[in-house]
Amino acid sequence: MDSISIRGGRPLSGTIPIGGAKNAALPLMAACLLTEDPLELSNVPDLVDIATMGKLLGELGAEIERPDAEGHDAGRGNAPVLRLQARQITATEAPYDLVRRMRASVVVMGPLLARAGRARVSLPGGCAIGTRPVDLHLKALEALGAEIELKEGYIEARAPNGLTGGHVLFPKVTVGGTENALMAAVLARGETVITNAAREPEITDLAQCLAAMGAKIDGLGTDTLKVSGVDQLSGCRHRVLPDRIETGTYAAAAAITGGDLTLTGARADLIESVIGLLQRAGVEVTEQGDGLKVSRANCDLRGVDSMTEPYPGFPTDMQAQIMALMTVAKGAAMITETIFENRFMHVPELCRMGADINVHGRSAIVRGVGKLSGAPVMATDLRASVSLVLAGLAAEGETRVNRVYHLDRGYERLEEKLAACGAQIARVAEA
Ligand code: EPZ
């Protein structure tokens, strides 16, 4: 298995292009199941999770092409345009093997039910960051008239006479649950109101694409979405919004190394909570051209508290990276995780690099240390893995981050982008 080797201690300087958002692209791809027409998505990142979703949609009957976009370096195989067309739904099952690999596979359930009247989707089970049930997805689909049974590890959902509009009230904010409810509601008969909907920018991006396909949705960007079902949807062209977590991660890379990075294509309005935190920590963040400039050239980092919350609060997907940053700040920072119950798996690894962190329930107290030291480390999920890369960029000596496949799920050409800005980083293939 490959690992990433980093020799830390160099300030990064240069420009990093920010790609399309993985967590927007995945449900947008699933939306192709809602129409027989082609859906053309641009700015789709080239990631393992995107390939996994492509494989699943292919098994359900969609044709998927990655035509080379003009001006794009086709030789690298990362063309950003994806054309998807599900002329017919030929199967309605999301098998265990794919759902186990990528939980986001469950977002095919809403579109399959809406278009084909049935879906059989493997129950995802727990994962590295928590138990992550899908009960709220199922309640939402039941509110739209679906009949649901759990059998042999699978969710069997049926709506033989089509879905009907209803009131979906989420007791807790759920991104995937909102996406499933929205994609089911757009083809249901009558009106649906989704209350306490997630407001993440990726949901708004999905709703905008669905609207361009002919869906009638009011309340975009708010926690109440009103959907008037339509008989059918058509295809459209849609550009995936920039990845706010990739943006925040590279902003943290500039900050932790005391460097200066320009993040092209990044949108400040998507990560205001993260920018606010970085600024309170002493990092300069300014909008520049079509992106952001992040620098910490002449001042120390300060410890700043943070608590994860649904959007527009501070994102759980940035918690590990900000924790890495706080390990080298002056003073202490309390970091509280409220979204997932088990998302501190990076703590013992950061401590092996010399960090001083104590976990008390849902909070971690990080006391800044002068320097981290390189070590072999590994992590159990995507954001935890990248937090170790950040720590490695600031540490003295060599850091080896194992289990690189986590990074390949969510960061496109990570080592290339960092190396272009002066990082000593390389992928090491293991025999
Ligand atoms: C999405 O996961 C993202 N994944 C996650 O990003 C992100 O961390 C998360 O939203 C929160 O922002 C994708 O978009 C593909 P949730 P999702 O449903 O939709 C509980 C990354 O690193 N819950 O909003 O699965 C759940 O256990 C990933 O890119 C229920 O109890 O998250 C959690 O505690 C990791 N029942 C909370 O709600 C349900 O039916 C929020 O989860 C559904 C969720």
Short mmCIF file of C-alpha atoms and ligand atoms in Angstrom, two decimals:
data_model
loop_
_atom_site.label_atom_id
_atom_site.label_comp_id
_atom_site.label_asym_id
_atom_site.label_seq_id
_atom_site.Cartn_x
_atom_site.Cartn_y
_atom_site.Cartn_z
CA MET A 1 0.00 0.00 0.00
CA ASP A 2 1.32 3.47 -0.89
CA SER A 3 2.33 6.01 1.73
CA ILE A 4 3.18 9.69 1.60
CA SER A 5 6.54 10.91 2.77
CA ILE A 6 6.89 14.52 3.93
CA ARG A 7 9.94 16.43 5.11
CA GLY A 8 8.47 19.34 6.99
CA GLY A 9 9.55 22.75 8.10
CA ARG A 10 9.32 24.73 4.84
CA PRO A 11 6.88 27.61 4.40
CA LEU A 12 4.67 26.95 1.38
CA SER A 13 4.42 29.62 -1.25
CA GLY A 14 2.60 29.67 -4.58
CA THR A 15 -0.76 28.96 -6.16
CA ILE A 16 -3.08 25.99 -5.70
CA PRO A 17 -6.13 25.47 -7.94
CA ILE A 18 -9.23 24.43 -6.01
CA GLY A 19 -11.31 21.69 -7.65
CA GLY A 20 -15.01 20.95 -7.68
CA ALA A 21 -16.59 19.75 -4.44
CA LYS A 22 -16.64 15.98 -3.96
CA ASN A 23 -19.64 16.19 -1.65
CA ALA A 24 -21.61 18.18 -4.21
CA ALA A 25 -20.56 16.08 -7.20
CA LEU A 26 -21.68 12.77 -5.64
CA PRO A 27 -25.40 13.63 -5.20
CA LEU A 28 -25.36 15.60 -8.47
CA MET A 29 -24.21 12.45 -10.25
CA ALA A 30 -27.05 10.48 -8.61
CA ALA A 31 -29.50 13.08 -9.97
CA CYS A 32 -28.88 11.66 -13.46
CA LEU A 33 -31.20 8.80 -12.43
CA LEU A 34 -34.12 11.24 -12.38
CA THR A 35 -34.23 11.77 -16.15
CA GLU A 36 -33.72 9.89 -19.38
CA ASP A 37 -31.87 12.92 -20.82
CA PRO A 38 -28.15 13.62 -20.48
CA LEU A 39 -26.86 15.49 -17.47
CA GLU A 40 -23.55 17.23 -18.07
CA LEU A 41 -21.56 18.14 -15.00
CA SER A 42 -18.40 20.22 -15.23
CA ASN A 43 -15.72 20.87 -12.60
CA VAL A 44 -16.06 17.27 -11.38
CA PRO A 45 -12.94 16.28 -9.42
CA ASP A 46 -11.06 13.14 -10.39
CA LEU A 47 -11.30 11.12 -7.18
CA VAL A 48 -11.77 7.53 -6.12
CA ASP A 49 -15.22 8.33 -4.62
CA ILE A 50 -16.36 9.83 -7.93
CA ALA A 51 -15.23 6.66 -9.73
CA THR A 52 -17.10 4.54 -7.17
CA MET A 53 -20.31 6.52 -7.72
CA GLY A 54 -19.79 6.17 -11.49
CA LYS A 55 -19.49 2.41 -11.09
CA LEU A 56 -22.70 2.23 -9.07
CA LEU A 57 -24.65 4.40 -11.52
CA GLY A 58 -23.32 2.25 -14.37
CA GLU A 59 -24.74 -0.83 -12.64
CA LEU A 60 -28.12 0.91 -12.40
CA GLY A 61 -28.21 1.59 -16.15
CA ALA A 62 -26.53 4.97 -16.59
CA GLU A 63 -23.96 5.61 -19.31
CA ILE A 64 -21.07 7.72 -18.12
CA GLU A 65 -18.48 9.51 -20.22
CA ARG A 66 -15.65 11.84 -19.34
CA PRO A 67 -15.20 13.76 -22.60
CA ASP A 68 -12.08 15.90 -22.68
CA ALA A 69 -12.83 19.52 -22.01
CA GLU A 70 -11.20 22.21 -24.12
CA GLY A 71 -7.94 23.37 -22.67
CA HIS A 72 -7.80 20.48 -20.30
CA ASP A 73 -4.81 18.24 -19.94
CA ALA A 74 -6.43 15.04 -21.14
CA GLY A 75 -3.15 13.16 -20.75
CA ARG A 76 -3.58 13.23 -16.99
CA GLY A 77 -6.93 11.49 -17.22
CA ASN A 78 -8.65 14.03 -15.02
CA ALA A 79 -11.05 15.67 -17.46
CA PRO A 80 -13.41 17.73 -15.34
CA VAL A 81 -16.55 17.14 -17.46
CA LEU A 82 -18.76 14.15 -16.79
CA ARG A 83 -21.71 13.30 -19.02
CA LEU A 84 -24.25 10.95 -17.47
CA GLN A 85 -27.35 9.53 -19.08
CA ALA A 86 -29.80 7.04 -17.60
CA ARG A 87 -32.08 6.36 -20.59
CA GLN A 88 -33.53 3.48 -18.61
CA ILE A 89 -33.10 2.21 -15.09
CA THR A 90 -31.96 -1.38 -15.65
CA ALA A 91 -31.37 -2.35 -11.99
CA THR A 92 -32.46 -0.89 -8.66
CA GLU A 93 -29.94 -2.39 -6.26
CA ALA A 94 -26.97 -0.65 -4.59
CA PRO A 95 -24.93 -3.67 -3.46
CA TYR A 96 -23.15 -4.08 -0.13
CA ASP A 97 -19.74 -4.08 -1.72
CA LEU A 98 -20.13 -0.53 -3.09
CA VAL A 99 -22.09 0.98 -0.18
CA ARG A 100 -19.54 -0.45 2.27
CA ARG A 101 -16.79 1.34 0.35
CA MET A 102 -18.65 4.63 0.09
CA ARG A 103 -21.61 5.56 2.31
CA ALA A 104 -22.63 8.36 -0.05
CA SER A 105 -23.97 5.56 -2.30
CA VAL A 106 -27.20 5.74 -0.27
CA VAL A 107 -28.18 8.94 -2.14
CA VAL A 108 -29.29 6.79 -5.09
CA MET A 109 -32.26 5.64 -2.98
CA GLY A 110 -34.40 8.79 -3.42
CA PRO A 111 -33.90 9.08 -7.20
CA LEU A 112 -34.43 5.33 -7.76
CA LEU A 113 -37.70 5.38 -5.81
CA ALA A 114 -38.87 8.50 -7.62
CA ARG A 115 -38.12 7.22 -11.11
CA ALA A 116 -38.42 3.42 -10.85
CA GLY A 117 -40.75 3.05 -7.84
CA ARG A 118 -38.31 0.82 -5.98
CA ALA A 119 -34.82 0.64 -4.55
CA ARG A 120 -32.83 -2.01 -2.74
CA VAL A 121 -29.87 -0.42 -1.00
CA SER A 122 -27.43 -2.07 1.36
CA LEU A 123 -27.50 -0.73 4.92
CA PRO A 124 -24.15 1.04 5.23
CA GLY A 125 -23.28 -0.01 8.80
CA GLY A 126 -20.93 1.95 11.07
CA CYS A 127 -17.78 3.67 9.91
CA ALA A 128 -14.56 5.17 11.24
CA ILE A 129 -16.18 8.40 12.44
CA GLY A 130 -19.31 7.04 14.11
CA THR A 131 -22.39 4.84 13.86
CA ARG A 132 -23.94 7.05 11.15
CA PRO A 133 -27.42 5.53 10.85
CA VAL A 134 -29.74 6.24 7.89
CA ASP A 135 -33.00 6.18 9.90
CA LEU A 136 -33.78 9.80 8.99
CA HIS A 137 -33.42 9.08 5.25
CA LEU A 138 -35.95 6.27 5.64
CA LYS A 139 -38.42 8.36 7.68
CA ALA A 140 -38.25 11.10 5.03
CA LEU A 141 -39.00 8.64 2.22
CA GLU A 142 -41.86 7.12 4.26
CA ALA A 143 -43.33 10.61 4.63
CA LEU A 144 -43.50 10.64 0.82
CA GLY A 145 -45.43 7.37 0.78
CA ALA A 146 -42.60 4.84 0.38
CA GLU A 147 -43.02 1.44 2.03
CA ILE A 148 -39.77 0.37 3.64
CA GLU A 149 -38.58 -2.96 4.99
CA LEU A 150 -35.19 -3.99 6.28
CA LYS A 151 -34.22 -7.46 5.09
CA GLU A 152 -30.94 -9.34 5.04
CA GLY A 153 -28.86 -6.20 5.57
CA TYR A 154 -30.67 -4.30 2.85
CA ILE A 155 -33.20 -1.47 2.77
CA GLU A 156 -36.06 -2.49 0.51
CA ALA A 157 -38.09 0.55 -0.48
CA ARG A 158 -41.15 0.51 -2.72
CA ALA A 159 -43.57 3.06 -4.10
CA PRO A 160 -45.51 0.99 -6.64
CA ASN A 161 -47.94 3.83 -7.40
CA GLY A 162 -45.36 6.59 -7.26
CA LEU A 163 -44.42 8.90 -4.40
CA THR A 164 -46.77 11.56 -3.06
CA GLY A 165 -45.78 14.91 -1.57
CA GLY A 166 -45.71 15.17 2.21
CA HIS A 167 -44.16 16.90 5.19
CA VAL A 168 -40.61 15.83 5.99
CA LEU A 169 -39.48 17.09 9.38
CA PHE A 170 -35.87 16.29 10.21
CA PRO A 171 -35.33 16.18 14.01
CA LYS A 172 -31.61 16.59 13.31
CA VAL A 173 -29.85 18.25 10.39
CA THR A 174 -28.72 15.63 7.88
CA VAL A 175 -26.97 16.40 4.62
CA GLY A 176 -27.51 13.03 2.93
CA GLY A 177 -31.05 12.75 4.31
CA THR A 178 -31.97 16.15 2.86
CA GLU A 179 -30.46 15.16 -0.51
CA ASN A 180 -32.44 11.91 -0.63
CA ALA A 181 -35.69 13.67 0.37
CA LEU A 182 -35.17 16.43 -2.19
CA MET A 183 -34.43 14.05 -5.07
CA ALA A 184 -37.45 11.92 -4.16
CA ALA A 185 -39.77 14.94 -3.82
CA VAL A 186 -39.02 16.52 -7.21
CA LEU A 187 -40.91 13.73 -9.03
CA ALA A 188 -43.54 13.06 -6.32
CA ARG A 189 -47.20 13.99 -6.89
CA GLY A 190 -48.06 17.27 -5.16
CA GLU A 191 -46.26 19.46 -2.64
CA THR A 192 -43.49 18.50 -0.23
CA VAL A 193 -42.18 20.65 2.59
CA ILE A 194 -38.80 19.71 4.06
CA THR A 195 -38.37 21.33 7.47
CA ASN A 196 -35.00 21.63 9.24
CA ALA A 197 -33.31 20.85 5.93
CA ALA A 198 -29.51 20.97 5.80
CA ARG A 199 -28.30 24.30 4.39
CA GLU A 200 -24.86 23.14 3.28
CA PRO A 201 -23.78 24.81 0.00
CA GLU A 202 -23.70 21.35 -1.62
CA ILE A 203 -27.48 21.06 -1.01
CA THR A 204 -28.08 24.42 -2.66
CA ASP A 205 -25.88 23.35 -5.58
CA LEU A 206 -27.96 20.17 -5.96
CA ALA A 207 -31.23 22.16 -5.75
CA GLN A 208 -29.98 24.59 -8.41
CA CYS A 209 -29.13 21.74 -10.74
CA LEU A 210 -32.52 20.09 -10.13
CA ALA A 211 -34.21 23.43 -10.86
CA ALA A 212 -32.28 23.66 -14.15
CA MET A 213 -33.62 20.15 -14.92
CA GLY A 214 -37.17 21.48 -14.45
CA ALA A 215 -37.83 20.86 -10.75
CA LYS A 216 -39.84 23.41 -8.78
CA ILE A 217 -38.09 24.18 -5.51
CA ASP A 218 -38.49 27.22 -3.24
CA GLY A 219 -36.40 28.19 -0.24
CA LEU A 220 -32.94 27.46 -1.65
CA GLY A 221 -30.26 28.12 0.96
CA THR A 222 -32.79 28.09 3.84
CA ASP A 223 -33.83 25.33 6.25
CA THR A 224 -37.29 25.01 4.67
CA LEU A 225 -37.45 23.62 1.16
CA LYS A 226 -40.79 23.60 -0.65
CA VAL A 227 -41.03 21.30 -3.63
CA SER A 228 -43.89 21.07 -6.14
CA GLY A 229 -43.53 17.72 -7.85
CA VAL A 230 -43.38 17.59 -11.67
CA ASP A 231 -44.13 14.69 -14.03
CA GLN A 232 -40.69 14.56 -15.54
CA LEU A 233 -37.32 16.25 -15.57
CA SER A 234 -34.99 16.95 -18.47
CA GLY A 235 -31.22 17.11 -18.73
CA CYS A 236 -29.07 20.17 -18.13
CA ARG A 237 -25.52 21.42 -17.85
CA HIS A 238 -24.28 22.28 -14.41
CA ARG A 239 -20.95 23.38 -12.96
CA VAL A 240 -20.09 21.84 -9.59
CA LEU A 241 -19.27 24.48 -6.98
CA PRO A 242 -15.71 24.71 -5.61
CA ASP A 243 -14.70 22.41 -2.77
CA ARG A 244 -14.88 24.45 0.44
CA ILE A 245 -13.14 21.72 2.45
CA GLU A 246 -10.24 21.47 -0.01
CA THR A 247 -10.05 25.27 0.21
CA GLY A 248 -9.99 25.23 4.01
CA THR A 249 -7.40 22.44 4.05
CA TYR A 250 -4.92 24.35 1.85
CA ALA A 251 -5.61 27.54 3.81
CA ALA A 252 -4.59 25.56 6.90
CA ALA A 253 -1.45 24.39 5.02
CA ALA A 254 -0.43 28.02 4.41
CA ALA A 255 -1.12 28.83 8.05
CA ILE A 256 0.66 25.88 9.65
CA THR A 257 3.84 26.37 7.58
CA GLY A 258 3.92 30.16 8.01
CA GLY A 259 3.59 30.45 4.25
CA ASP A 260 1.65 32.28 1.61
CA LEU A 261 -0.77 30.55 -0.78
CA THR A 262 -3.18 31.79 -3.42
CA LEU A 263 -6.14 29.43 -3.80
CA THR A 264 -7.62 29.99 -7.25
CA GLY A 265 -11.26 29.18 -7.84
CA ALA A 266 -11.98 29.23 -4.09
CA ARG A 267 -15.09 31.03 -2.79
CA ALA A 268 -14.82 32.89 0.50
CA ASP A 269 -18.60 32.96 1.00
CA LEU A 270 -18.63 29.15 1.35
CA ILE A 271 -16.22 29.05 4.30
CA GLU A 272 -16.86 32.20 6.31
CA SER A 273 -16.72 30.30 9.60
CA VAL A 274 -13.30 28.83 8.74
CA ILE A 275 -11.94 32.17 7.51
CA GLY A 276 -13.15 33.86 10.72
CA LEU A 277 -11.37 31.25 12.82
CA LEU A 278 -8.12 31.54 10.83
CA GLN A 279 -8.20 35.32 11.16
CA ARG A 280 -8.71 35.11 14.92
CA ALA A 281 -5.71 32.75 14.99
CA GLY A 282 -3.56 35.42 13.32
CA VAL A 283 -3.75 34.27 9.68
CA GLU A 284 -4.33 36.82 6.94
CA VAL A 285 -7.08 35.79 4.51
CA THR A 286 -8.14 38.11 1.71
CA GLU A 287 -10.24 37.71 -1.41
CA GLN A 288 -8.15 38.13 -4.52
CA GLY A 289 -9.22 37.86 -8.15
CA ASP A 290 -11.09 34.60 -8.53
CA GLY A 291 -9.85 33.16 -5.26
CA LEU A 292 -8.32 33.67 -1.85
CA LYS A 293 -4.90 34.63 -0.59
CA VAL A 294 -3.87 33.10 2.72
CA SER A 295 -0.67 34.03 4.52
CA ARG A 296 0.99 33.97 7.90
CA ALA A 297 4.35 35.37 7.14
CA ASN A 298 5.24 37.50 10.14
CA CYS A 299 3.22 36.50 13.13
CA ASP A 300 2.65 33.64 15.54
CA LEU A 301 -0.45 31.51 15.52
CA ARG A 302 -2.83 31.95 18.46
CA GLY A 303 -4.98 29.20 19.97
CA VAL A 304 -8.66 29.68 19.13
CA ASP A 305 -11.64 27.59 20.30
CA SER A 306 -14.04 26.03 17.80
CA MET A 307 -17.16 23.88 17.78
CA THR A 308 -18.46 21.97 14.79
CA GLU A 309 -22.04 22.71 13.70
CA PRO A 310 -24.22 22.28 10.63
CA TYR A 311 -23.68 24.96 7.96
CA PRO A 312 -23.19 27.91 8.26
CA GLY A 313 -21.38 26.85 11.45
CA PHE A 314 -17.83 25.53 11.55
CA PRO A 315 -17.71 22.31 9.46
CA THR A 316 -16.91 18.93 10.99
CA ASP A 317 -14.94 18.18 7.82
CA MET A 318 -12.41 20.89 8.88
CA GLN A 319 -12.13 19.87 12.53
CA ALA A 320 -9.09 17.59 12.15
CA GLN A 321 -7.18 20.09 10.00
CA ILE A 322 -7.79 22.95 12.45
CA MET A 323 -6.71 20.68 15.29
CA ALA A 324 -3.40 20.05 13.49
CA LEU A 325 -3.00 23.81 13.17
CA MET A 326 -3.74 24.42 16.84
CA THR A 327 -1.03 21.94 17.92
CA VAL A 328 1.59 24.56 16.99
CA ALA A 329 -0.31 27.69 18.09
CA LYS A 330 0.56 29.81 21.15
CA GLY A 331 -1.78 29.00 24.02
CA ALA A 332 -4.62 26.51 24.16
CA ALA A 333 -7.63 25.76 21.98
CA MET A 334 -10.75 23.82 22.88
CA ILE A 335 -12.20 21.94 19.92
CA THR A 336 -15.70 20.49 20.32
CA GLU A 337 -17.18 17.98 17.88
CA THR A 338 -20.98 17.95 17.87
CA ILE A 339 -21.79 16.19 14.57
CA PHE A 340 -20.06 12.81 14.83
CA GLU A 341 -19.40 10.89 18.04
CA ASN A 342 -16.07 9.37 17.06
CA ARG A 343 -14.21 11.94 15.08
CA PHE A 344 -11.04 12.31 17.15
CA MET A 345 -9.17 9.35 15.69
CA HIS A 346 -6.37 11.68 14.57
CA VAL A 347 -5.61 12.71 18.17
CA PRO A 348 -3.36 9.79 19.16
CA GLU A 349 -1.47 10.10 15.86
CA LEU A 350 -0.93 13.86 16.30
CA CYS A 351 0.29 13.11 19.86
CA ARG A 352 2.83 10.66 18.41
CA MET A 353 4.21 13.66 16.52
CA GLY A 354 4.64 15.59 19.77
CA ALA A 355 1.25 17.33 20.05
CA ASP A 356 -0.28 17.93 23.48
CA ILE A 357 -3.99 17.04 23.23
CA ASN A 358 -6.42 15.76 25.84
CA VAL A 359 -9.86 14.52 24.89
CA HIS A 360 -12.74 14.95 27.35
CA GLY A 361 -15.92 13.54 25.83
CA ARG A 362 -16.84 15.63 22.81
CA SER A 363 -14.11 18.21 23.41
CA ALA A 364 -10.37 18.17 22.94
CA ILE A 365 -8.01 20.58 24.64
CA VAL A 366 -5.03 21.32 22.43
CA ARG A 367 -2.07 23.00 24.12
CA GLY A 368 0.29 24.46 21.57
CA VAL A 369 3.82 23.05 21.46
CA GLY A 370 6.81 24.80 19.90
CA LYS A 371 7.49 22.13 17.28
CA LEU A 372 6.12 18.82 16.05
CA SER A 373 8.46 16.02 15.06
CA GLY A 374 8.03 13.71 12.09
CA ALA A 375 6.84 10.14 12.67
CA PRO A 376 5.17 7.27 10.83
CA VAL A 377 1.41 7.78 11.25
CA MET A 378 -1.85 6.57 9.82
CA ALA A 379 -5.46 7.54 9.98
CA THR A 380 -8.83 5.97 9.52
CA ASP A 381 -10.66 8.56 7.45
CA LEU A 382 -10.12 11.21 4.84
CA ARG A 383 -9.99 14.37 6.93
CA ALA A 384 -7.99 12.73 9.73
CA SER A 385 -5.44 11.62 7.10
CA VAL A 386 -5.05 15.09 5.65
CA SER A 387 -4.63 16.56 9.14
CA LEU A 388 -1.57 14.33 9.49
CA VAL A 389 -0.24 15.64 6.17
CA LEU A 390 -0.63 19.19 7.52
CA ALA A 391 1.15 18.25 10.73
CA GLY A 392 3.90 16.64 8.64
CA LEU A 393 4.37 19.85 6.63
CA ALA A 394 5.13 21.71 9.86
CA ALA A 395 7.11 18.97 11.63
CA GLU A 396 10.86 18.58 11.87
CA GLY A 397 12.14 15.50 10.06
CA GLU A 398 10.25 12.91 8.07
CA THR A 399 6.57 12.03 8.44
CA ARG A 400 5.20 8.95 6.70
CA VAL A 401 1.43 8.98 6.28
CA ASN A 402 0.17 5.47 5.63
CA ARG A 403 -3.17 4.37 4.15
CA VAL A 404 -3.01 6.93 1.37
CA TYR A 405 -6.19 5.53 -0.18
CA HIS A 406 -8.19 7.70 2.24
CA LEU A 407 -6.59 10.81 0.72
CA ASP A 408 -7.26 9.59 -2.82
CA ARG A 409 -10.99 9.48 -1.99
CA GLY A 410 -11.17 13.22 -1.45
CA TYR A 411 -8.05 15.19 -2.49
CA GLU A 412 -7.14 15.41 -6.15
CA ARG A 413 -3.37 15.38 -6.85
CA LEU A 414 -2.62 16.36 -3.26
CA GLU A 415 1.13 15.82 -3.32
CA GLU A 416 1.49 17.47 -6.74
CA LYS A 417 -0.38 20.59 -5.58
CA LEU A 418 1.68 20.85 -2.36
CA ALA A 419 5.01 20.07 -4.07
CA ALA A 420 4.37 22.86 -6.59
CA CYS A 421 4.35 25.26 -3.63
CA GLY A 422 7.65 24.06 -2.18
CA ALA A 423 6.60 21.13 0.01
CA GLN A 424 9.00 18.20 0.16
CA ILE A 425 6.38 15.54 -0.32
CA ALA A 426 6.29 12.35 -2.37
CA ARG A 427 4.19 9.25 -2.76
CA VAL A 428 6.11 6.10 -1.93
CA ALA A 429 4.92 2.89 -3.53
CA GLU A 430 5.25 -0.07 -1.20
CA ALA A 431 6.37 -3.36 -2.61
C1 EPZ B 1 -22.13 14.42 4.78
O1 EPZ B 1 -22.28 13.13 5.35
C2 EPZ B 1 -20.74 14.50 4.17
N1 EPZ B 1 -20.62 13.46 3.16
C3 EPZ B 1 -19.69 14.31 5.27
O2 EPZ B 1 -18.42 14.47 4.69
C4 EPZ B 1 -19.89 15.39 6.33
O3 EPZ B 1 -19.00 15.17 7.39
C5 EPZ B 1 -21.34 15.34 6.85
O4 EPZ B 1 -22.28 15.45 5.76
C6 EPZ B 1 -21.66 16.47 7.84
O5 EPZ B 1 -21.43 17.71 7.25
C7 EPZ B 1 -21.09 13.68 1.94
O6 EPZ B 1 -21.67 14.72 1.63
C8 EPZ B 1 -20.88 12.62 0.93
P1 EPZ B 1 -25.22 13.74 7.91
P2 EPZ B 1 -23.72 12.59 5.78
O7 EPZ B 1 -26.33 12.88 7.48
O8 EPZ B 1 -24.74 13.11 4.85
C9 EPZ B 1 -26.64 11.64 11.99
C10 EPZ B 1 -16.15 13.87 4.23
O9 EPZ B 1 -15.10 13.77 4.91
N2 EPZ B 1 -27.66 10.95 11.18
O10 EPZ B 1 -25.38 15.22 7.78
O11 EPZ B 1 -23.61 11.13 5.97
C11 EPZ B 1 -25.23 11.18 11.62
O12 EPZ B 1 -24.88 9.97 12.28
C12 EPZ B 1 -17.48 13.35 4.74
O13 EPZ B 1 -16.14 14.36 3.08
C13 EPZ B 1 -28.62 10.17 11.83
O14 EPZ B 1 -28.62 10.04 13.06
O15 EPZ B 1 -23.87 13.30 7.19
C14 EPZ B 1 -24.41 12.38 12.08
O16 EPZ B 1 -24.19 12.29 13.45
C15 EPZ B 1 -17.38 12.59 6.00
N3 EPZ B 1 -29.55 9.53 11.06
C16 EPZ B 1 -25.34 13.56 11.77
O17 EPZ B 1 -26.65 13.01 11.67
C17 EPZ B 1 -29.59 9.66 9.70
O18 EPZ B 1 -30.48 9.05 9.06
C18 EPZ B 1 -25.03 14.32 10.49
O19 EPZ B 1 -24.87 13.39 9.41
C19 EPZ B 1 -28.63 10.47 9.06
C20 EPZ B 1 -27.66 11.11 9.82
#
